[in-house]
Every structure is written in C-alpha cells, then in structure tokens.
Amino acid sequence: MKVRIYITLKKSVLDTQGKAIENALNKNLGFNQISQVRQGKLVELELTESDNEKAKKIIDEICDKLLVNKIIEDYTFEVVE
Amino acid sequence: MKVAVISFPASNCDRDALVAVKKFTNKVEKIWHKESNLANDLDLIIIPGGFSFGDYLRSGAMASISPIMQEVKRLAERGIKIMGICNGFQILTETGLLPGVLLRNKSGKFINKNALLRVENTETAFTKNYKKNQLIKIPIAHMDGNYFADVETIKKLEDSNSIAWRYVDEYNNLSDVSNPNGSMLNIAGVFNSKKNILGSMPHPERAVDENTGSSDGIMLFESLFS
C-alpha cells in the first residue's frame, strides 16, 4: 500500500518558515487575503503490508523512532492506494 | 584522560574539537559514526558541530540513529562525560539524552557571531573552573538554536540547576535583545540531571586561543582536564 504521512508543527510552536512564506505572499506578491500560513512535511512511502491495523502499527513506530519529534510535531497519515 | 570525538557525514567542527583537546592530552581519537564499539575506559565523548546528514528531516535526527549513538547511550548510562556542541547538542536532544529541542532561529536566519553568556552552574565537571555568573564570550554559528521545551521540562531544568549558560548582554543582564535566537529563558546550554552530559549551542572549542577573538572556552577544557 502507498501511505502519505503529514507532519506538522504543533500549534503552540512558532513556525518561522511558515511566517517567512506568509510575509513573502503578503508583501512581495501582494496576496493580502492570505494569513496563518503553516508549513509541514509530507513523507510518502510504499509499504508491503495489506492489513490496515498492522500498517498503522508500523507507521506509528517509524514516526515515533525517526520521522516525528513529538515535543514539537504532530502527524496524521492516509492510505492512498 | 581518554577522549573520543565522533564524526558524522558533514560534521565540520570535529577538527576544532581535536585541536582544543590536544592542548591537554594526546589520548584523543576521531571515531566514525558507523563504528559500533566505544571503549569502556573513555572519559569524555565529544559530539561536534556541523550539519550531519545535511540536516535532513530535522537537525540531528538522522545522526541520532547512527550505530555509534547506541554506544554513546550505553556509556552515558555509565556516567561517562558527554559534550554535544551545536549540531552535537541537536543530536543529543534527538537521541533523548538531553531534554528539549532546538527549533529554527526566531529570525529565520543563520546567526554567526560572538555571543555573551552567563555561566549559570559552576558545580559540574564541565564548568567548575568558571566563576558563578561569570560573563564569557563564546562564538555561535547556527540556524537551529532556538531552545524549546514544555513548561514542565523548563521547570525541571531550573529546579535541578541544569541550565549551563544563558545569553546575556554586556552588562550580564538577560533580555530579549541579548537573546540571539529566541531560546526559552535565553538558554544556550543545558546539562542532564546527573550533570555528566552537556549540550551547548555556543562553541567553546572555537574559543581556546586569543587569536580567534576569545579564549573563554579554554576554562571548560581546563575544568574537564583538571
């Protein structure tokens, strides 16, 4: 199955890159209708596992061990194929 | 005193660390991160600065799962002294050996300058030769030095006297202006609760010779080697 994992900074954590993007959109490109920009990461991967429960366990484990720093980040994932 | 300096792909302060240590001992070895053994009779392990693995994913994240880090964790348990500088500090937080995390600088910019620090705890193997509240000048050079932890962790750091140094102004005052990167409580370096592990964003190994602008880092090495 193909899985997409979305990693985002927790709401309480300052997102400097999001802020810089927002500034660029507002000030440099004139998109004044845009605010609250947050930037995150997308990790896409192929998993040789057909059982959804087992897949969830693996995804949780790799997020815990490497992909996500839970002090500052949250994650969600979806099975796309 | 036997010392190991760990090198990762894109470590770039390993040589500086070696030069600083060699002022005190020749028993120092550079060790590649893929090694899976560290000698039990080591006294000090230095995780140097740089941009290990290109800062992919998060600064220090990839290095934290290198084979050598299992050994670093094992020796940390045994009470061997470990010092992570800059990227080394980031690696130690990612490994879980030190609390908190180093976020992107508040300004979003890379900062490279001499920072003024106040030495907060002088009762450790790393800092005993400094005076309490001493004002020192140590260079910083980082993109992700914004120290962050949850309220509970910050309280624990304060209660256990685990803040090593904080960014101050020339009058030794803490302020937002003297805080280069947005760190909580102006924190520039922390110890673990047992005080055998130090993480520091400022680079003491780059301040061991007046010719480089400051020799205030030498007292850290004097503390360790005395």
mmCIF file of C-alpha atoms in Angstrom:
data_model
loop_
_atom_site.group_PDB
_atom_site.id
_atom_site.type_symbol
_atom_site.label_atom_id
_atom_site.label_comp_id
_atom_site.label_asym_id
_atom_site.label_seq_id
_atom_site.Cartn_x
_atom_site.Cartn_y
_atom_site.Cartn_z
ATOM 1 C CA MET A 1 0.000 0.000 0.000
ATOM 2 C CA LYS A 2 1.004 3.586 -0.551
ATOM 3 C CA VAL A 3 0.944 5.789 2.539
ATOM 4 C CA ARG A 4 1.216 9.529 2.964
ATOM 5 C CA ILE A 5 2.364 10.857 6.328
ATOM 6 C CA TYR A 6 1.774 14.531 7.068
ATOM 7 C CA ILE A 7 3.997 16.068 9.744
ATOM 8 C CA THR A 8 3.115 19.482 11.147
ATOM 9 C CA LEU A 9 4.474 21.684 13.904
ATOM 10 C CA LYS A 10 2.205 21.804 16.946
ATOM 11 C CA LYS A 11 0.042 24.922 17.101
ATOM 12 C CA SER A 12 1.972 26.183 20.134
ATOM 13 C CA VAL A 13 5.307 26.091 18.271
ATOM 14 C CA LEU A 14 6.470 29.119 16.295
ATOM 15 C CA ASP A 15 6.739 28.224 12.601
ATOM 16 C CA THR A 16 9.425 30.575 11.276
ATOM 17 C CA GLN A 17 9.295 29.115 7.782
ATOM 18 C CA GLY A 18 5.515 29.463 7.654
ATOM 19 C CA LYS A 19 5.897 33.069 8.791
ATOM 20 C CA ALA A 20 8.513 33.795 6.102
ATOM 21 C CA ILE A 21 6.266 32.268 3.417
ATOM 22 C CA GLU A 22 3.327 34.332 4.659
ATOM 23 C CA ASN A 23 5.393 37.517 4.551
ATOM 24 C CA ALA A 24 6.566 36.737 1.031
ATOM 25 C CA LEU A 25 2.996 36.067 -0.152
ATOM 26 C CA ASN A 26 1.639 39.225 1.524
ATOM 27 C CA LYS A 27 4.401 41.722 0.942
ATOM 28 C CA ASN A 28 6.264 40.545 -2.166
ATOM 29 C CA LEU A 29 3.388 39.098 -4.176
ATOM 30 C CA GLY A 30 0.509 41.177 -2.813
ATOM 31 C CA PHE A 31 -1.728 38.301 -1.699
ATOM 32 C CA ASN A 32 -3.139 40.226 1.259
ATOM 33 C CA GLN A 33 -6.061 37.819 1.648
ATOM 34 C CA ILE A 34 -3.654 35.116 2.955
ATOM 35 C CA SER A 35 -2.783 34.623 6.609
ATOM 36 C CA GLN A 36 -1.899 31.920 9.174
ATOM 37 C CA VAL A 37 0.495 30.048 6.865
ATOM 38 C CA ARG A 38 1.895 26.880 8.410
ATOM 39 C CA GLN A 39 4.492 24.710 6.717
ATOM 40 C CA GLY A 40 4.866 20.985 7.236
ATOM 41 C CA LYS A 41 6.364 17.869 5.721
ATOM 42 C CA LEU A 42 4.923 15.134 3.556
ATOM 43 C CA VAL A 43 6.541 11.705 3.606
ATOM 44 C CA GLU A 44 5.234 9.280 1.023
ATOM 45 C CA LEU A 45 6.156 5.637 1.176
ATOM 46 C CA GLU A 46 5.326 2.187 -0.102
ATOM 47 C CA LEU A 47 4.557 -0.468 2.485
ATOM 48 C CA THR A 48 4.437 -4.232 1.870
ATOM 49 C CA GLU A 49 1.563 -4.827 4.250
ATOM 50 C CA SER A 50 -2.068 -5.385 3.356
ATOM 51 C CA ASP A 51 -3.509 -5.381 6.866
ATOM 52 C CA ASN A 52 -4.523 -1.843 7.865
ATOM 53 C CA GLU A 53 -4.068 -2.427 11.595
ATOM 54 C CA LYS A 54 -0.555 -3.803 11.123
ATOM 55 C CA ALA A 55 0.269 -0.923 8.774
ATOM 56 C CA LYS A 56 -0.898 1.592 11.370
ATOM 57 C CA LYS A 57 1.362 -0.028 13.950
ATOM 58 C CA ILE A 58 4.376 0.265 11.630
ATOM 59 C CA ILE A 59 3.600 3.883 10.726
ATOM 60 C CA ASP A 60 3.231 4.814 14.403
ATOM 61 C CA GLU A 61 6.521 3.120 15.169
ATOM 62 C CA ILE A 62 8.550 4.828 12.409
ATOM 63 C CA CYS A 63 7.031 8.194 13.353
ATOM 64 C CA ASP A 64 7.987 7.580 16.954
ATOM 65 C CA LYS A 65 11.511 6.396 16.170
ATOM 66 C CA LEU A 66 12.534 8.875 13.468
ATOM 67 C CA LEU A 67 10.030 10.809 11.394
ATOM 68 C CA VAL A 68 8.418 12.893 14.133
ATOM 69 C CA ASN A 69 9.764 14.758 17.149
ATOM 70 C CA LYS A 70 6.745 14.623 19.417
ATOM 71 C CA ILE A 71 7.931 17.550 21.539
ATOM 72 C CA ILE A 72 7.174 19.898 18.651
ATOM 73 C CA GLU A 73 5.349 17.944 15.954
ATOM 74 C CA ASP A 74 2.079 16.123 15.278
ATOM 75 C CA TYR A 75 1.336 13.721 12.428
ATOM 76 C CA THR A 76 -1.505 12.172 10.532
ATOM 77 C CA PHE A 77 -1.417 9.661 7.712
ATOM 78 C CA GLU A 78 -3.616 8.287 4.962
ATOM 79 C CA VAL A 79 -3.505 5.177 2.828
ATOM 80 C CA VAL A 80 -3.754 6.376 -0.754
ATOM 81 C CA GLU A 81 -3.625 3.111 -2.717
ATOM 82 C CA MET B 1 42.018 11.160 30.387
ATOM 83 C CA LYS B 2 40.858 9.426 27.185
ATOM 84 C CA VAL B 3 38.687 11.273 24.682
ATOM 85 C CA ALA B 4 36.659 10.329 21.586
ATOM 86 C CA VAL B 5 35.372 12.813 19.008
ATOM 87 C CA ILE B 6 32.560 11.359 16.893
ATOM 88 C CA SER B 7 32.394 12.263 13.201
ATOM 89 C CA PHE B 8 29.257 12.060 11.073
ATOM 90 C CA PRO B 9 28.885 12.859 7.377
ATOM 91 C CA ALA B 10 29.056 16.694 7.286
ATOM 92 C CA SER B 11 30.398 17.160 10.797
ATOM 93 C CA ASN B 12 32.691 20.165 10.428
ATOM 94 C CA CYS B 13 33.868 21.054 13.933
ATOM 95 C CA ASP B 14 35.478 17.678 14.674
ATOM 96 C CA ARG B 15 38.918 19.044 13.830
ATOM 97 C CA ASP B 16 38.420 22.118 16.041
ATOM 98 C CA ALA B 17 37.421 19.827 18.902
ATOM 99 C CA LEU B 18 40.551 17.713 18.342
ATOM 100 C CA VAL B 19 42.779 20.804 18.338
ATOM 101 C CA ALA B 20 41.234 22.063 21.587
ATOM 102 C CA VAL B 21 41.541 18.668 23.317
ATOM 103 C CA LYS B 22 45.142 18.215 22.129
ATOM 104 C CA LYS B 23 46.138 21.226 24.203
ATOM 105 C CA PHE B 24 45.579 18.908 27.168
ATOM 106 C CA THR B 25 46.065 15.332 26.020
ATOM 107 C CA ASN B 26 47.151 13.265 23.040
ATOM 108 C CA LYS B 27 44.854 10.432 24.049
ATOM 109 C CA VAL B 28 42.128 11.562 21.692
ATOM 110 C CA GLU B 29 40.676 9.701 18.757
ATOM 111 C CA LYS B 30 38.290 10.653 15.995
ATOM 112 C CA ILE B 31 35.653 7.938 15.561
ATOM 113 C CA TRP B 32 33.395 7.405 12.552
ATOM 114 C CA HIS B 33 29.658 7.207 13.266
ATOM 115 C CA LYS B 34 29.314 3.732 11.740
ATOM 116 C CA GLU B 35 31.513 2.198 14.428
ATOM 117 C CA SER B 36 29.510 0.136 16.851
ATOM 118 C CA ASN B 37 32.041 -0.015 19.679
ATOM 119 C CA LEU B 38 33.370 2.576 22.061
ATOM 120 C CA ALA B 39 35.994 1.759 24.683
ATOM 121 C CA ASN B 40 34.688 1.474 28.228
ATOM 122 C CA ASP B 41 37.659 3.405 29.583
ATOM 123 C CA LEU B 42 36.762 6.629 27.750
ATOM 124 C CA ASP B 43 36.428 9.680 29.990
ATOM 125 C CA LEU B 44 34.880 12.103 27.536
ATOM 126 C CA ILE B 45 32.939 11.835 24.275
ATOM 127 C CA ILE B 46 32.531 14.939 22.130
ATOM 128 C CA ILE B 47 29.719 15.130 19.567
ATOM 129 C CA PRO B 48 30.933 18.015 17.410
ATOM 130 C CA GLY B 49 29.166 20.685 15.415
ATOM 131 C CA GLY B 50 28.349 20.653 11.728
ATOM 132 C CA PHE B 51 25.391 19.728 9.575
ATOM 133 C CA SER B 52 25.263 15.972 9.994
ATOM 134 C CA PHE B 53 23.403 14.294 7.127
ATOM 135 C CA GLY B 54 22.681 17.737 5.665
ATOM 136 C CA ASP B 55 20.198 18.450 8.485
ATOM 137 C CA TYR B 56 17.724 16.225 6.593
ATOM 138 C CA LEU B 57 14.359 15.693 8.313
ATOM 139 C CA ARG B 58 15.359 17.682 11.446
ATOM 140 C CA SER B 59 18.787 18.823 12.619
ATOM 141 C CA GLY B 60 20.404 15.887 14.375
ATOM 142 C CA ALA B 61 17.567 13.440 13.642
ATOM 143 C CA MET B 62 19.428 11.186 11.218
ATOM 144 C CA ALA B 63 22.621 11.169 13.297
ATOM 145 C CA SER B 64 20.638 10.213 16.398
ATOM 146 C CA ILE B 65 20.028 6.749 14.927
ATOM 147 C CA SER B 66 23.602 6.146 13.707
ATOM 148 C CA PRO B 67 25.115 2.921 15.128
ATOM 149 C CA ILE B 68 27.590 4.847 17.317
ATOM 150 C CA MET B 69 24.773 6.550 19.229
ATOM 151 C CA GLN B 70 23.737 3.244 20.827
ATOM 152 C CA GLU B 71 27.238 3.143 22.297
ATOM 153 C CA VAL B 72 27.076 6.779 23.349
ATOM 154 C CA LYS B 73 23.812 5.994 25.147
ATOM 155 C CA ARG B 74 25.386 2.962 26.827
ATOM 156 C CA LEU B 75 28.356 4.978 28.067
ATOM 157 C CA ALA B 76 26.093 7.848 29.135
ATOM 158 C CA GLU B 77 24.376 5.354 31.446
ATOM 159 C CA ARG B 78 27.758 4.511 32.947
ATOM 160 C CA GLY B 79 28.285 8.181 33.777
ATOM 161 C CA ILE B 80 30.950 8.931 31.170
ATOM 162 C CA LYS B 81 31.091 12.625 30.303
ATOM 163 C CA ILE B 82 29.491 13.609 27.008
ATOM 164 C CA MET B 83 29.569 17.022 25.399
ATOM 165 C CA GLY B 84 27.460 17.907 22.348
ATOM 166 C CA ILE B 85 28.298 21.202 20.697
ATOM 167 C CA CYS B 86 25.906 22.932 18.272
ATOM 168 C CA ASN B 87 24.801 20.114 15.936
ATOM 169 C CA GLY B 88 26.093 17.803 18.676
ATOM 170 C CA PHE B 89 23.578 19.405 21.078
ATOM 171 C CA GLN B 90 20.818 18.871 18.494
ATOM 172 C CA ILE B 91 21.871 15.213 18.145
ATOM 173 C CA LEU B 92 21.766 14.702 21.927
ATOM 174 C CA THR B 93 18.244 16.142 22.202
ATOM 175 C CA GLU B 94 17.071 13.996 19.263
ATOM 176 C CA THR B 95 18.615 10.956 20.979
ATOM 177 C CA GLY B 96 16.726 11.801 24.149
ATOM 178 C CA LEU B 97 19.923 12.132 26.197
ATOM 179 C CA LEU B 98 19.107 15.801 26.821
ATOM 180 C CA PRO B 99 15.655 17.364 27.252
ATOM 181 C CA GLY B 100 14.020 19.793 24.834
ATOM 182 C CA VAL B 101 14.642 20.540 21.181
ATOM 183 C CA LEU B 102 16.443 23.167 19.086
ATOM 184 C CA LEU B 103 13.999 24.933 16.794
ATOM 185 C CA ARG B 104 14.748 27.179 13.829
ATOM 186 C CA ASN B 105 16.101 30.586 14.991
ATOM 187 C CA LYS B 106 13.259 33.005 15.659
ATOM 188 C CA SER B 107 14.629 35.385 13.000
ATOM 189 C CA GLY B 108 14.678 32.551 10.461
ATOM 190 C CA LYS B 109 18.287 33.466 9.735
ATOM 191 C CA PHE B 110 21.621 31.760 10.207
ATOM 192 C CA ILE B 111 23.498 33.518 13.026
ATOM 193 C CA ASN B 112 27.281 33.622 13.185
ATOM 194 C CA LYS B 113 28.760 35.862 15.882
ATOM 195 C CA ASN B 114 30.371 36.023 19.279
ATOM 196 C CA ALA B 115 27.714 35.545 21.941
ATOM 197 C CA LEU B 116 27.919 36.781 25.515
ATOM 198 C CA LEU B 117 26.955 34.142 28.043
ATOM 199 C CA ARG B 118 26.406 33.962 31.784
ATOM 200 C CA VAL B 119 27.719 30.801 33.410
ATOM 201 C CA GLU B 120 24.799 29.524 35.491
ATOM 202 C CA ASN B 121 26.094 26.375 37.148
ATOM 203 C CA THR B 122 29.757 26.043 38.161
ATOM 204 C CA GLU B 123 29.354 22.831 40.140
ATOM 205 C CA THR B 124 29.879 20.444 37.246
ATOM 206 C CA ALA B 125 32.867 18.683 35.689
ATOM 207 C CA PHE B 126 32.454 20.937 32.648
ATOM 208 C CA THR B 127 32.231 24.313 34.355
ATOM 209 C CA LYS B 128 33.971 24.103 37.739
ATOM 210 C CA ASN B 129 36.823 26.424 36.692
ATOM 211 C CA TYR B 130 34.417 29.262 35.857
ATOM 212 C CA LYS B 131 33.079 31.639 38.467
ATOM 213 C CA LYS B 132 29.349 31.685 39.223
ATOM 214 C CA ASN B 133 27.601 34.204 36.930
ATOM 215 C CA GLN B 134 30.843 34.815 35.024
ATOM 216 C CA LEU B 135 30.346 36.669 31.748
ATOM 217 C CA ILE B 136 32.073 34.891 28.886
ATOM 218 C CA LYS B 137 32.341 35.353 25.129
ATOM 219 C CA ILE B 138 31.876 32.221 23.001
ATOM 220 C CA PRO B 139 31.028 32.092 19.289
ATOM 221 C CA ILE B 140 27.723 30.776 17.956
ATOM 222 C CA ALA B 141 27.082 29.663 14.372
ATOM 223 C CA HIS B 142 23.714 28.049 13.809
ATOM 224 C CA MET B 143 20.365 28.021 12.046
ATOM 225 C CA ASP B 144 18.504 25.925 14.612
ATOM 226 C CA GLY B 145 19.491 27.137 18.073
ATOM 227 C CA ASN B 146 16.138 28.221 19.464
ATOM 228 C CA TYR B 147 15.858 26.122 22.627
ATOM 229 C CA PHE B 148 12.325 24.902 23.262
ATOM 230 C CA ALA B 149 10.805 22.592 25.854
ATOM 231 C CA ASP B 150 7.429 22.235 27.551
ATOM 232 C CA VAL B 151 6.753 24.211 30.731
ATOM 233 C CA GLU B 152 7.243 21.176 32.955
ATOM 234 C CA THR B 153 10.659 20.394 31.444
ATOM 235 C CA ILE B 154 11.796 24.009 31.784
ATOM 236 C CA LYS B 155 10.773 23.967 35.454
ATOM 237 C CA LYS B 156 12.683 20.737 35.978
ATOM 238 C CA LEU B 157 15.782 22.278 34.343
ATOM 239 C CA GLU B 158 15.596 25.266 36.658
ATOM 240 C CA ASP B 159 14.874 23.244 39.799
ATOM 241 C CA SER B 160 17.742 20.840 39.157
ATOM 242 C CA ASN B 161 20.166 23.644 38.270
ATOM 243 C CA SER B 162 20.601 22.117 34.812
ATOM 244 C CA ILE B 163 20.950 25.309 32.790
ATOM 245 C CA ALA B 164 24.636 25.612 31.853
ATOM 246 C CA TRP B 165 24.671 29.084 30.340
ATOM 247 C CA ARG B 166 22.307 31.770 29.107
ATOM 248 C CA TYR B 167 22.577 34.569 26.533
ATOM 249 C CA VAL B 168 23.075 37.954 28.216
ATOM 250 C CA ASP B 169 24.062 41.499 27.258
ATOM 251 C CA GLU B 170 27.389 43.201 28.007
ATOM 252 C CA TYR B 171 26.103 44.098 31.491
ATOM 253 C CA ASN B 172 25.322 40.447 32.214
ATOM 254 C CA ASN B 173 21.563 41.080 32.010
ATOM 255 C CA LEU B 174 19.067 38.703 30.468
ATOM 256 C CA SER B 175 16.876 40.391 27.891
ATOM 257 C CA ASP B 176 15.108 39.750 24.610
ATOM 258 C CA VAL B 177 17.753 41.841 22.849
ATOM 259 C CA SER B 178 20.550 39.663 24.220
ATOM 260 C CA ASN B 179 18.705 36.552 23.040
ATOM 261 C CA PRO B 180 20.019 35.857 19.528
ATOM 262 C CA ASN B 181 17.732 33.005 18.521
ATOM 263 C CA GLY B 182 14.539 33.096 20.606
ATOM 264 C CA SER B 183 15.559 30.399 23.100
ATOM 265 C CA MET B 184 13.249 29.979 26.101
ATOM 266 C CA LEU B 185 14.744 31.703 29.177
ATOM 267 C CA ASN B 186 17.732 32.671 26.963
ATOM 268 C CA ILE B 187 19.031 29.114 27.366
ATOM 269 C CA ALA B 188 22.291 28.496 25.481
ATOM 270 C CA GLY B 189 23.299 25.189 27.057
ATOM 271 C CA VAL B 190 21.856 22.522 29.356
ATOM 272 C CA PHE B 191 23.003 19.557 31.421
ATOM 273 C CA ASN B 192 21.186 16.301 32.058
ATOM 274 C CA SER B 193 20.069 15.858 35.658
ATOM 275 C CA LYS B 194 23.187 13.782 36.528
ATOM 276 C CA LYS B 195 25.411 16.544 35.045
ATOM 277 C CA ASN B 196 27.543 14.131 33.029
ATOM 278 C CA ILE B 197 26.091 15.382 29.732
ATOM 279 C CA LEU B 198 26.369 18.946 28.425
ATOM 280 C CA GLY B 199 24.710 20.323 25.317
ATOM 281 C CA SER B 200 25.802 23.772 24.158
ATOM 282 C CA MET B 201 24.872 25.811 21.095
ATOM 283 C CA PRO B 202 27.913 28.122 21.622
ATOM 284 C CA HIS B 203 31.255 26.639 20.515
ATOM 285 C CA PRO B 204 33.793 26.558 23.395
ATOM 286 C CA GLU B 205 36.213 24.629 21.168
ATOM 287 C CA ARG B 206 36.400 27.675 18.878
ATOM 288 C CA ALA B 207 37.364 29.926 21.781
ATOM 289 C CA VAL B 208 40.582 28.397 23.078
ATOM 290 C CA ASP B 209 43.019 30.903 21.561
ATOM 291 C CA GLU B 210 43.014 34.716 21.846
ATOM 292 C CA ASN B 211 43.902 34.886 18.142
ATOM 293 C CA THR B 212 40.396 33.717 17.285
ATOM 294 C CA GLY B 213 38.772 36.533 19.276
ATOM 295 C CA SER B 214 38.249 34.862 22.637
ATOM 296 C CA SER B 215 39.830 32.210 24.816
ATOM 297 C CA ASP B 216 36.919 31.975 27.241
ATOM 298 C CA GLY B 217 36.229 28.393 26.136
ATOM 299 C CA ILE B 218 39.567 27.186 27.485
ATOM 300 C CA MET B 219 38.238 27.096 31.058
ATOM 301 C CA LEU B 220 35.706 24.465 30.035
ATOM 302 C CA PHE B 221 38.543 22.217 28.877
ATOM 303 C CA GLU B 222 40.595 23.131 31.958
ATOM 304 C CA SER B 223 37.625 22.091 34.095
ATOM 305 C CA LEU B 224 37.393 18.768 32.271
ATOM 306 C CA PHE B 225 41.111 18.037 32.351
ATOM 307 C CA SER B 226 41.978 19.249 35.859
#
